Coordinates of C-alpha atoms in Angstrom, one line a residue:
X600 CA 227.9 93.7 -103.4
X601 CA 224.3 93.1 -104.5
X602 CA 221.8 90.7 -102.9
X603 CA 218.4 89.9 -104.3
X604 CA 215.5 89.1 -102.0
X605 CA 211.8 88.3 -102.5
X606 CA 209.6 91.3 -101.7
X607 CA 210.2 95.0 -102.1
X608 CA 213.0 96.9 -100.6
X609 CA 212.8 100.6 -99.8
X610 CA 216.1 101.9 -101.2
X611 CA 216.0 105.0 -98.9
X612 CA 215.3 103.2 -95.6
X613 CA 216.7 99.8 -96.6
X614 CA 213.7 98.2 -95.0
X615 CA 212.1 95.2 -96.6
X616 CA 208.4 95.4 -97.3
X617 CA 205.8 93.0 -98.8
X618 CA 207.9 90.0 -98.1
X619 CA 206.6 86.5 -98.5
X620 CA 205.3 84.6 -95.4
X621 CA 208.0 81.9 -96.0
X622 CA 210.8 84.4 -96.2
X623 CA 212.9 85.3 -93.1
X624 CA 213.7 89.0 -93.2
X625 CA 215.8 88.8 -90.1
X626 CA 218.2 86.4 -91.8
X627 CA 218.8 88.8 -94.7
X628 CA 219.4 91.7 -92.3
X629 CA 222.0 89.5 -90.5
X630 CA 223.6 88.5 -93.8
X631 CA 223.8 92.2 -94.8
X632 CA 225.6 93.0 -91.5
X633 CA 228.0 90.1 -92.0
X634 CA 228.8 91.2 -95.6
X635 CA 229.3 94.8 -94.6
X636 CA 231.6 93.8 -91.7
X637 CA 233.6 91.4 -93.9
X638 CA 233.9 93.9 -96.8
X639 CA 233.9 97.4 -95.3
X640 CA 235.2 99.0 -98.5
X641 CA 232.2 97.8 -100.5
X642 CA 228.7 99.1 -100.7
X643 CA 225.9 96.6 -100.1
X644 CA 222.8 96.9 -102.2
X645 CA 219.7 94.8 -101.5
X646 CA 217.1 94.8 -104.2
X647 CA 214.1 92.8 -105.2
X648 CA 215.3 89.6 -106.8
X649 CA 212.9 89.8 -109.8
X650 CA 214.0 93.5 -110.5
X651 CA 217.6 92.3 -110.6
X652 CA 216.6 89.5 -113.0
X653 CA 214.8 92.0 -115.2
X654 CA 217.9 94.2 -115.3
X655 CA 220.1 91.2 -116.1
X656 CA 217.8 90.1 -119.0
X657 CA 217.7 93.6 -120.4
X658 CA 221.5 94.0 -120.3
X659 CA 222.8 90.4 -121.0
X660 CA 219.9 88.1 -121.8
X661 CA 217.0 87.8 -124.3
X662 CA 215.8 91.3 -123.4
X663 CA 218.8 93.0 -125.0
X664 CA 217.7 95.6 -127.5
X665 CA 214.3 96.2 -125.8
X666 CA 213.6 99.4 -123.9
X667 CA 210.2 98.3 -122.5
X668 CA 210.0 94.8 -121.0
X669 CA 208.6 92.8 -118.1
X670 CA 210.4 89.9 -116.6
X671 CA 207.9 87.7 -114.8
X672 CA 208.9 85.0 -112.3
X673 CA 206.5 82.2 -111.4
X674 CA 208.1 80.2 -108.7
X675 CA 207.4 80.0 -104.9
X676 CA 205.9 83.4 -105.5
X677 CA 204.8 85.5 -108.5
X678 CA 206.4 88.8 -109.3
X679 CA 207.6 91.0 -112.1
X680 CA 210.5 93.4 -112.9
X681 CA 209.5 96.3 -115.1
X682 CA 211.9 98.0 -117.5
X683 CA 210.6 101.3 -119.0
X684 CA 212.6 103.3 -121.4
X685 CA 215.6 101.2 -120.7
X686 CA 215.5 101.8 -116.9
X687 CA 214.3 99.7 -114.0
X688 CA 211.0 101.1 -112.8
X689 CA 210.7 100.5 -109.0
X690 CA 207.7 102.8 -108.3
X691 CA 207.3 105.5 -105.8
X692 CA 207.4 103.1 -102.8
X693 CA 209.9 100.6 -104.4
X694 CA 207.1 98.1 -104.8
X695 CA 206.3 98.0 -108.5
X696 CA 206.0 94.5 -110.0
X697 CA 204.4 92.9 -107.0
X698 CA 201.8 91.4 -109.4
X699 CA 201.4 88.3 -107.1
X700 CA 199.1 90.5 -104.9
X701 CA 196.8 91.3 -107.9
X702 CA 193.2 90.2 -107.5
X703 CA 192.1 88.1 -110.4
X704 CA 188.4 87.8 -109.7
X705 CA 185.7 89.6 -107.9
X706 CA 184.2 86.5 -106.3
X707 CA 187.3 85.5 -104.3
X708 CA 189.8 86.9 -101.8
X709 CA 192.6 84.9 -103.4
X710 CA 195.3 86.7 -105.4
X711 CA 197.4 85.8 -108.5
X712 CA 200.1 84.2 -106.4
X713 CA 197.7 82.1 -104.5
X714 CA 196.3 80.9 -107.8
X715 CA 199.4 80.5 -110.0
X716 CA 202.6 80.0 -108.0
X717 CA 204.3 76.6 -107.9
X718 CA 203.1 76.3 -104.3
X719 CA 199.5 76.8 -105.6
X720 CA 200.0 74.2 -108.4
X721 CA 201.4 71.8 -105.8
X722 CA 198.4 72.3 -103.6
X723 CA 195.9 71.9 -106.5
X724 CA 197.5 68.6 -107.4
X725 CA 197.3 67.4 -103.8
X726 CA 193.7 68.5 -103.6
X727 CA 192.5 67.1 -107.0
X728 CA 190.2 64.1 -106.2
X729 CA 190.5 62.6 -109.7
X730 CA 194.3 62.7 -109.7
X731 CA 194.4 61.2 -106.2
X732 CA 191.7 58.6 -106.7
X733 CA 194.2 56.2 -108.3
X734 CA 197.3 57.8 -106.8
X735 CA 198.3 59.3 -110.2
X736 CA 198.9 62.7 -108.6
X737 CA 201.8 61.2 -106.5
X738 CA 204.0 61.1 -109.6
X739 CA 203.9 64.9 -109.9
X740 CA 205.3 65.4 -106.5
X741 CA 208.9 65.2 -105.3
X742 CA 209.9 62.4 -102.9
X743 CA 209.1 64.5 -99.9
X744 CA 205.8 65.6 -101.5
X745 CA 206.7 69.3 -100.9
X746 CA 207.9 70.2 -104.4
X747 CA 206.8 69.5 -108.0
X748 CA 208.5 66.8 -110.0
X749 CA 208.8 69.0 -113.1
X750 CA 209.9 66.2 -115.5
X751 CA 206.7 64.2 -114.6
X752 CA 204.6 67.3 -115.0
X753 CA 206.1 68.0 -118.4
X754 CA 205.6 64.4 -119.4
X755 CA 201.9 64.4 -118.3
X756 CA 201.2 67.6 -120.2
X757 CA 202.7 66.1 -123.3
X758 CA 200.6 63.0 -122.8
X759 CA 197.6 65.3 -122.3
X760 CA 196.6 64.1 -118.8
X761 CA 193.2 65.7 -118.5
X762 CA 193.3 66.7 -114.9
X763 CA 196.8 68.1 -114.9
X764 CA 196.2 69.9 -118.2
X765 CA 193.1 71.4 -116.6
X766 CA 195.1 72.7 -113.6
X767 CA 197.8 74.1 -115.8
X768 CA 195.3 75.7 -118.3
X769 CA 193.7 77.5 -115.4
X770 CA 197.0 78.8 -114.1
X771 CA 198.2 79.9 -117.6
X772 CA 194.8 81.7 -118.2
X773 CA 195.0 83.6 -115.0
X774 CA 198.6 84.6 -115.5
X775 CA 197.9 85.4 -119.2
X776 CA 195.0 87.8 -118.4
X777 CA 197.1 89.6 -115.9
X778 CA 200.1 90.0 -118.3
X779 CA 197.8 91.1 -121.1
X780 CA 196.3 93.8 -118.9
X781 CA 199.8 95.0 -118.0
X782 CA 200.9 95.1 -121.6
X783 CA 197.8 97.1 -122.6
X784 CA 198.5 99.6 -119.7
X785 CA 202.2 100.0 -120.3
X786 CA 202.6 99.2 -124.1
X787 CA 205.3 96.6 -123.3
X788 CA 207.5 95.3 -126.1
X789 CA 208.5 92.0 -124.5
X790 CA 207.5 89.7 -121.7
X791 CA 210.1 87.2 -120.4
X792 CA 208.7 84.5 -118.2
X793 CA 211.2 82.7 -115.9

């Protein structure tokens, strides 16, 4: 039985490292114990969720036929699963692909995740004075204002809403530079963005 979690998981000690601030490690450990108690004949494997997605894309998705690919997830966090020579590369400490921690500029302490995740985009919309001067920014938020209204964001980009396009251009540029550097370093055949 396999479970995917955000953050890295040491496959030797089964300890979770580099987990997100919004993620409750204790809950996963409790779930793992419940699963093992309910299914004593099964092995429980806990791996990084993005690594599992990368493996799935390589075996069953649009990554089939590629030996060197990266699956990048931009969601609540930002991470990557790396496939090299047809195998999942987890690194010497099982923390490869944690690109959200990458620094993107010398003049700031903020990292890629703090600049490009959905949480970051949401905060940038809330903080944008031009979007909020006439309450235009409200349409990009869910009813509870804690999530993006993706359909409205898509519509605004299509309509070329200057402020929203500016936010998204900045996000895409920062993510693009990071991915371009990874591709140069590893000679990757394919990038899949999810």
